C-alpha positions as a Markdown table, in Angstrom:
| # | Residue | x | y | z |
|---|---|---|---|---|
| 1 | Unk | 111.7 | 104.2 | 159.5 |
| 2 | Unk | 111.8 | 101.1 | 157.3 |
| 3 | Unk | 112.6 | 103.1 | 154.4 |
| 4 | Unk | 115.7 | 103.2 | 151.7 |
| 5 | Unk | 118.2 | 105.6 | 151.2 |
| 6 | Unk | 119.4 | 106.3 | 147.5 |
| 7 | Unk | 121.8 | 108.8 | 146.7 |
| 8 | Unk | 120.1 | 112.3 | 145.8 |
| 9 | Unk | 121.7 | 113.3 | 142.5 |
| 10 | Unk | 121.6 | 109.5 | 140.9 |
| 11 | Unk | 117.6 | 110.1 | 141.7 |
| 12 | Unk | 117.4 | 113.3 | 140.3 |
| 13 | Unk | 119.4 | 112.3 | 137.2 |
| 14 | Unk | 117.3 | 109.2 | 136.7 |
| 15 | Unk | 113.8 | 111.2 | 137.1 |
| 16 | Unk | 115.5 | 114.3 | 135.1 |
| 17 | Unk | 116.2 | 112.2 | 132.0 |
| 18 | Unk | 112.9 | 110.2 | 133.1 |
| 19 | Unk | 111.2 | 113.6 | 132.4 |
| 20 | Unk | 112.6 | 114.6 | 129.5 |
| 21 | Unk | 112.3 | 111.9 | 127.3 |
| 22 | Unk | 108.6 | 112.1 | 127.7 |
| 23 | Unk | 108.5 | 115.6 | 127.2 |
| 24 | Unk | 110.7 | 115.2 | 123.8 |
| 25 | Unk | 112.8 | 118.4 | 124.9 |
| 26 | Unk | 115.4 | 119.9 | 122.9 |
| 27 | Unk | 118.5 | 117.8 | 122.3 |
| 28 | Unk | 120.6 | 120.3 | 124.2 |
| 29 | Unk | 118.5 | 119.0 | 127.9 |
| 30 | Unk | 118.7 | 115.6 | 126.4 |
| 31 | Unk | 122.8 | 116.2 | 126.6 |
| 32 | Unk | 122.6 | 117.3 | 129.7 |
| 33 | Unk | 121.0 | 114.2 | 130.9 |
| 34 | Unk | 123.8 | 112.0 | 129.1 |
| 35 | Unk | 126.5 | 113.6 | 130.7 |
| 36 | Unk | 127.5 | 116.3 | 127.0 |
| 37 | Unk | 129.5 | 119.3 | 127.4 |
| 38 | Unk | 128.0 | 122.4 | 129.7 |
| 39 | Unk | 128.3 | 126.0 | 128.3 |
| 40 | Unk | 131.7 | 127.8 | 130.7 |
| 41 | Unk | 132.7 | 124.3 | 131.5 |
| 42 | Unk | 130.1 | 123.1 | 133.9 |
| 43 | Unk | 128.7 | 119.4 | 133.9 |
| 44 | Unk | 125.0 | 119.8 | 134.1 |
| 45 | Unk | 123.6 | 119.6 | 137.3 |
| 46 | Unk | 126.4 | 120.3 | 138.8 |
| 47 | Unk | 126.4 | 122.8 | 141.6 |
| 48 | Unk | 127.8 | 126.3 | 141.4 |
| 49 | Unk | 127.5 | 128.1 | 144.5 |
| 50 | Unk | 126.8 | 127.5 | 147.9 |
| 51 | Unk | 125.5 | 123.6 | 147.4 |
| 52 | Unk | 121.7 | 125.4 | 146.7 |
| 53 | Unk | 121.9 | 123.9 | 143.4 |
| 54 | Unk | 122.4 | 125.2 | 139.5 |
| 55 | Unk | 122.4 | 128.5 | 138.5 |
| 56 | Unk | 118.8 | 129.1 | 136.5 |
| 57 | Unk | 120.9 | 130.2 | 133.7 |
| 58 | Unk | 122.6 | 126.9 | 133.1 |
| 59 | Unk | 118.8 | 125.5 | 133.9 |
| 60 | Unk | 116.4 | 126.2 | 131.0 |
| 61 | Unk | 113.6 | 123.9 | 132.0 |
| 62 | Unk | 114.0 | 123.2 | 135.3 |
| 63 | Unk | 114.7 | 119.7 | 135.5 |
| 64 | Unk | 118.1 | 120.1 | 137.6 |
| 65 | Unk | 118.2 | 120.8 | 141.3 |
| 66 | Unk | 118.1 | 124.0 | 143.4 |
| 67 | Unk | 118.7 | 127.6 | 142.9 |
| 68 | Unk | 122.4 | 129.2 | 142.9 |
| 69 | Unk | 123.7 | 132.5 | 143.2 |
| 70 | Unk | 124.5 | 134.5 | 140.3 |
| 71 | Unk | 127.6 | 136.2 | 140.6 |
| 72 | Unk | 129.5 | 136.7 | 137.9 |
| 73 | Unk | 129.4 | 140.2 | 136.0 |
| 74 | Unk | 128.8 | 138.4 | 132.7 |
| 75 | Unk | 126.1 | 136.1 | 134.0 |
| 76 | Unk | 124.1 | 139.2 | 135.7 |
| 77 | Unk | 124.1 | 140.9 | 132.1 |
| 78 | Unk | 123.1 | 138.0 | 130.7 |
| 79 | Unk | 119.9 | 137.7 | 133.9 |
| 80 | Unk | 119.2 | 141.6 | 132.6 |
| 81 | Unk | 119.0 | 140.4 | 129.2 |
| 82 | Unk | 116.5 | 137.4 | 129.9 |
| 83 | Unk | 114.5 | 140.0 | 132.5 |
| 84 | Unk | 114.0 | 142.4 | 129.9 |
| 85 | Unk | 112.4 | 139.9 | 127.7 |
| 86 | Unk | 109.5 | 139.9 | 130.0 |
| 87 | Unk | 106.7 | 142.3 | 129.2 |
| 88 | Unk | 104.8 | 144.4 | 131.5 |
| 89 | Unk | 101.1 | 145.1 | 132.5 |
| 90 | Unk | 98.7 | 146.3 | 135.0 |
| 91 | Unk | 97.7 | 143.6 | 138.0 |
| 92 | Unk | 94.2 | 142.4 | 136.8 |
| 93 | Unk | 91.5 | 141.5 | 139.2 |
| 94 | Unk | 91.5 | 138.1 | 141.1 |
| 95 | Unk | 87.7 | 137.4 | 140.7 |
| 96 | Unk | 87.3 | 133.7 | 139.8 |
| 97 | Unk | 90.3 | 132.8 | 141.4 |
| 98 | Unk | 91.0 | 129.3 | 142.6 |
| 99 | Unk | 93.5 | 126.8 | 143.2 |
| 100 | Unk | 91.8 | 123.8 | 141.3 |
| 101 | Unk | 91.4 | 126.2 | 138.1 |
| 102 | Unk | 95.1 | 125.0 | 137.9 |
| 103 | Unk | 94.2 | 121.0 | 138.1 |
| 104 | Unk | 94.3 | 119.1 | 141.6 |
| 105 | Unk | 97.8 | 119.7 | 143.3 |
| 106 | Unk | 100.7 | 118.0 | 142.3 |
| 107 | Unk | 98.8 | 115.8 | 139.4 |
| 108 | Unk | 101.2 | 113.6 | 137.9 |
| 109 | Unk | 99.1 | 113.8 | 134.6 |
| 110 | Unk | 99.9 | 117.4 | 133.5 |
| 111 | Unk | 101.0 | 117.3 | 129.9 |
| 112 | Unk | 103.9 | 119.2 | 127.8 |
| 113 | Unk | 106.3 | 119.4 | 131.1 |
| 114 | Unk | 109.0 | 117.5 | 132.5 |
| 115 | Unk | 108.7 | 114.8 | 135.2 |
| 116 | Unk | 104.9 | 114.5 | 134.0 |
| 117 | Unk | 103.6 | 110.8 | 134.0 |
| 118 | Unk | 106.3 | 109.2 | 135.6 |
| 119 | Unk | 104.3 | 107.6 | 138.0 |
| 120 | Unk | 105.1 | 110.1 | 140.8 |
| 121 | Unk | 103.4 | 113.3 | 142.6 |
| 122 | Unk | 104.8 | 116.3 | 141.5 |
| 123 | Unk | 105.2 | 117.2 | 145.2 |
| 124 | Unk | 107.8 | 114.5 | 145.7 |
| 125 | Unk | 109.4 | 114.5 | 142.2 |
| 126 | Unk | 110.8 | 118.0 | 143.4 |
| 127 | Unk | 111.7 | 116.6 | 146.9 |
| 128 | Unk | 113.9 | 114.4 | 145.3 |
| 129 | Unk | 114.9 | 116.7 | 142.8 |
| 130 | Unk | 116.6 | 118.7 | 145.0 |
| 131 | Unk | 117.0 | 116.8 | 148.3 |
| 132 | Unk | 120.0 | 115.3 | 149.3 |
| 133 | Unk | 120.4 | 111.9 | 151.0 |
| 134 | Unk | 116.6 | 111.2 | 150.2 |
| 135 | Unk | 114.8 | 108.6 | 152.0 |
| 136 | Unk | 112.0 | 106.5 | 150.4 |
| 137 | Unk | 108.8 | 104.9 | 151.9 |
| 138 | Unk | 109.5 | 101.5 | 151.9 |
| 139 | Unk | 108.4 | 99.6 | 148.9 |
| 140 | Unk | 108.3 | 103.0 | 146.9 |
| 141 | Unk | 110.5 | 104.5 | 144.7 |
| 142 | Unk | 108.3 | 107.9 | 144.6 |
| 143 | Unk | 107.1 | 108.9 | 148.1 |
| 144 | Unk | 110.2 | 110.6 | 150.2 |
| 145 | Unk | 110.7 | 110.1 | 153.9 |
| 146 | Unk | 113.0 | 112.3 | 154.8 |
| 147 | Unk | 115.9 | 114.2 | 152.8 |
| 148 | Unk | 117.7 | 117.0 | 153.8 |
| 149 | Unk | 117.7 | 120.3 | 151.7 |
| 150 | Unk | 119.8 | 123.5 | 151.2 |
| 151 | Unk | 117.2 | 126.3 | 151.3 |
| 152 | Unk | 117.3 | 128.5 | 148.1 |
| 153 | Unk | 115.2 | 131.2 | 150.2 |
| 154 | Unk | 116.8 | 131.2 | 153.2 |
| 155 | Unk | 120.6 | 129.4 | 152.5 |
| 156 | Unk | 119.8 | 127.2 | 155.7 |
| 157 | Unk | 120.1 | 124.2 | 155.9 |
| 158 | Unk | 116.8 | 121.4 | 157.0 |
| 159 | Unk | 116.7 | 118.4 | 157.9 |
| 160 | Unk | 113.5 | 117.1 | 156.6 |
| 161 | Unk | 111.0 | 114.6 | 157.8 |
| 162 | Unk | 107.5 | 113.7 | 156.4 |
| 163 | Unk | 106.0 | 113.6 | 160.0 |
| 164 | Unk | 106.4 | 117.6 | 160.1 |
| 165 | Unk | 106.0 | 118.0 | 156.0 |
| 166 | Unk | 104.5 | 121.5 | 156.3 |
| 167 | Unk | 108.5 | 122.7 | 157.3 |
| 168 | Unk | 109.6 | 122.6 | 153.3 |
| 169 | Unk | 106.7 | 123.5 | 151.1 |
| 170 | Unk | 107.0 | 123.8 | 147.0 |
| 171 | Unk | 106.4 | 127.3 | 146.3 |
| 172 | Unk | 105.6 | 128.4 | 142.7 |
| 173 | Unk | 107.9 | 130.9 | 141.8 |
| 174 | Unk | 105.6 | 132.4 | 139.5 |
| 175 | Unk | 102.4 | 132.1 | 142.0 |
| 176 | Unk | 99.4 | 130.9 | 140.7 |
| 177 | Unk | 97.2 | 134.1 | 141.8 |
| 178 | Unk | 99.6 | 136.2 | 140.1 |
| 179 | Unk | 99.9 | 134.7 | 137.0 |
| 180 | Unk | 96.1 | 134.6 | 137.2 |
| 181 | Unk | 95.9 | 138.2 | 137.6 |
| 182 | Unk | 98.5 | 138.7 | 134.8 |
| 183 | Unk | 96.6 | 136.6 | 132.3 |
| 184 | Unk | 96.2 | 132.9 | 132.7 |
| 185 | Unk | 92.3 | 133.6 | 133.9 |
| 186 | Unk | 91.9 | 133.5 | 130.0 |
| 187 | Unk | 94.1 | 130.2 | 128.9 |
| 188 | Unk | 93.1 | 126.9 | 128.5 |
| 189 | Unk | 93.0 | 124.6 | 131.8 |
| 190 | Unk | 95.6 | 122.7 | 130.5 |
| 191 | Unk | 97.7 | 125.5 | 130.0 |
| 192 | Unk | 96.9 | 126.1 | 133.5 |
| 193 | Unk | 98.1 | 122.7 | 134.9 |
| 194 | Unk | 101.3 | 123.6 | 133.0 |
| 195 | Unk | 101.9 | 126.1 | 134.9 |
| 196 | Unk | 101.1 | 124.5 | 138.0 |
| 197 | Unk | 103.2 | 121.4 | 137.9 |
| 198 | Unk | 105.9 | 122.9 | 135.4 |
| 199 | Unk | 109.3 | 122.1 | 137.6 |
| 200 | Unk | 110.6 | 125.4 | 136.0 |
| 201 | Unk | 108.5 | 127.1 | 138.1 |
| 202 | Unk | 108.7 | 125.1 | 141.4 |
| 203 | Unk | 111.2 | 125.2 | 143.8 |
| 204 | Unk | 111.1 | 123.7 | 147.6 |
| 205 | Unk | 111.8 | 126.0 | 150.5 |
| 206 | Unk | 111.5 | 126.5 | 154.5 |
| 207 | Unk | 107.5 | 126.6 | 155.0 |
| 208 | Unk | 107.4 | 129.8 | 156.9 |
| 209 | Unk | 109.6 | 131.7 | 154.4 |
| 210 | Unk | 107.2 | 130.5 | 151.9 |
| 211 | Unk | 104.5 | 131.8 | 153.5 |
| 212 | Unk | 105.5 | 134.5 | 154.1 |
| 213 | Unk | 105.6 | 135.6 | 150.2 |
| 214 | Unk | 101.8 | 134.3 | 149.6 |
| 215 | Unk | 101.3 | 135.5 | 145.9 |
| 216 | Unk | 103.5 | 138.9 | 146.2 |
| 217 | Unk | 105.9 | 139.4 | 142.6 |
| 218 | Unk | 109.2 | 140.4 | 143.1 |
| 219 | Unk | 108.3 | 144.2 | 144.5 |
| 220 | Unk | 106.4 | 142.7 | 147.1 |
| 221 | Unk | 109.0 | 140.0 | 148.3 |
| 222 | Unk | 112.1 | 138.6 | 147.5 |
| 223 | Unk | 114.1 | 135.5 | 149.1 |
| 224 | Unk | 115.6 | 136.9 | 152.4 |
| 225 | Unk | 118.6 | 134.7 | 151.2 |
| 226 | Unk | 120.5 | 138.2 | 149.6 |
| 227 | Unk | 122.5 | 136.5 | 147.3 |
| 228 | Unk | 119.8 | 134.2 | 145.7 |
| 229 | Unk | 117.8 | 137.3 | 144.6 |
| 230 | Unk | 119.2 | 137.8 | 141.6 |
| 231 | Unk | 118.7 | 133.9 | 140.6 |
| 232 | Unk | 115.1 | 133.8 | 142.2 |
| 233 | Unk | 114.0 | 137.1 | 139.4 |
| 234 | Unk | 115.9 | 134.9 | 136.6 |
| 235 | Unk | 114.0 | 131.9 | 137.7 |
| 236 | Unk | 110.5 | 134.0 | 137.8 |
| 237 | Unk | 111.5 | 135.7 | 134.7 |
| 238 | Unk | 112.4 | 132.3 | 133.1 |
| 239 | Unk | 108.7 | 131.2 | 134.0 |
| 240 | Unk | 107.0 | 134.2 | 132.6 |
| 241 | Unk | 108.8 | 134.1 | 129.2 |
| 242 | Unk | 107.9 | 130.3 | 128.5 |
| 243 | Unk | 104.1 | 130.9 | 129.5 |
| 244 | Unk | 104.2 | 134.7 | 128.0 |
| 245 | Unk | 102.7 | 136.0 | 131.0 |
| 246 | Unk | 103.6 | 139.8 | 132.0 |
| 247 | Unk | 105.2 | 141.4 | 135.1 |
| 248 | Unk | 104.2 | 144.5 | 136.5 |
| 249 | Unk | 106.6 | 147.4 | 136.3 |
| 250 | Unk | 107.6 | 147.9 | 139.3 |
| 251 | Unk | 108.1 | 143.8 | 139.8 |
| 252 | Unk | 110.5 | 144.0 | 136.3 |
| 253 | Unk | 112.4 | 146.9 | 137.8 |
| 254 | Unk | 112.7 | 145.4 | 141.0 |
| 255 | Unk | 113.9 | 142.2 | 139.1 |
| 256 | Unk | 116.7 | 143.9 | 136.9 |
| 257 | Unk | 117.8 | 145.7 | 140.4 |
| 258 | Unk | 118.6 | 142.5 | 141.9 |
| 259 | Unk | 120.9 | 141.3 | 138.7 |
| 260 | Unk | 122.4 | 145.1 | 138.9 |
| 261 | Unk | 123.9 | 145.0 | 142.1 |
């Protein structure tokens, strides 16, 4: 392929800290990317279930890899506490809808979020982000080859290759019709790009599952990965707190259900 390999989590580490210092976040990330204390004794960025990645909870802004389970009695009461944060509203209309109201996809210029003017897509910041043993063009230290990635939607396993890109795709978790619908027809574009390439609300998964969830909330669909369904409404609920979009009802009841069980 002509390419190089570099280890996945010295990649995501380097673009993580990359990202933050542009984006002046709190000096609680900034510890995170020098290596300082974890709350319950986890190094940041490590994994804590299942090699899908970090638990959103241990995640604020997005900047580490993946999507892990969330398990623990006490971490599920903390999920219902975030989820209830989130306010509710009526599904608005989707008149005036379109992609490019949220900026061109994956612009690397998208200010006030990690990962932003580094150089690199937003498309293959999160490929590396969460890939392992990721494979550059040669020449490049942005455009990934191949990587292989454990599927927060799914809990497979793929074995990725640029020729057939379309089999991971980078799914807003919050998508951008819905949060549309709940409110960001009225913001600022640049609010808007946020939003868009915001790595908080970005995760890559199989293509078809994906799909598969178009711009449905949480009511609608739900990773068929059963034990991720409780991180994926922490992760959408995350996203709708920092942006202080609603949910609907029945998606915020459906949410607290999944951190219930």
């Amino acid at each position: 392929m002509g390419g190089h390999t570099r280890d996945g989590g010295t990649a995501r580490v380097r673009r993580a800290c990359v990202g933050v210092a542009a984006a002046a976040l709190s000096a609680a990330v900034l510890a995170g990317c020098g290596g300082g204390p974890a709350s319950d004794g986890e190094k940041p960025g490590s994994p804590t279930a299942g090699d899908h990645g970090v638990s959103p909870l241990r995640n604020p802004d997005g900047t580490h890899p993946g999507l892990a389970p969330v398990t623990s009695e006490s971490d599920k009461a903390e999920a219902r506490r975030l989820i209830e944060k989130v306010r509710t509203a009526g599904r608005g209309s989707k008149a005036g809808y379109a992609r490019d109201k949220f900026g061109y996809a994956w612009m690397d210029t998208a200010d006030g979020v990690p990962l932003a003017r580094n150089r690199c897509d937003t498309r293959n910041d999160l490929l590396a982000r969460d890939g392992r043993d990721v494979r550059y063009r040669s020449g490049s230290a942005c455009v990934v080859e191949s990587m292989t990635l454990a599927d927060p939607y799914t809990g497979k396993t793929i074995k990725w290759r640029k020729q057939k890109a379309a089999a991971v795709q980078i799914d807003h978790v919050v998508p951008l019709s819905y949060g549309w619908q709940m409110g960001a027809a009225r913001w600022q574009e640049s609010k808007r790009k946020q939003i868009a390439n915001d790595p908080l609300n970005l995760l890559p998964s199989d293509g078809p599952a994906n799909a598969s969830k178009g711009d449905a909330g949480p009511s609608s669909w739900l990773p068929p990965y059963e034990r991720n369904r409780c991180a994926y409404s922490v992760r959408f609920a995350q996203v709708a707190v920092k942006y202080g979009l609603p949910v609907t009802a029945e998606d915020k009841r459906t949410m607290l259900e999944q951190c219930t069980r």
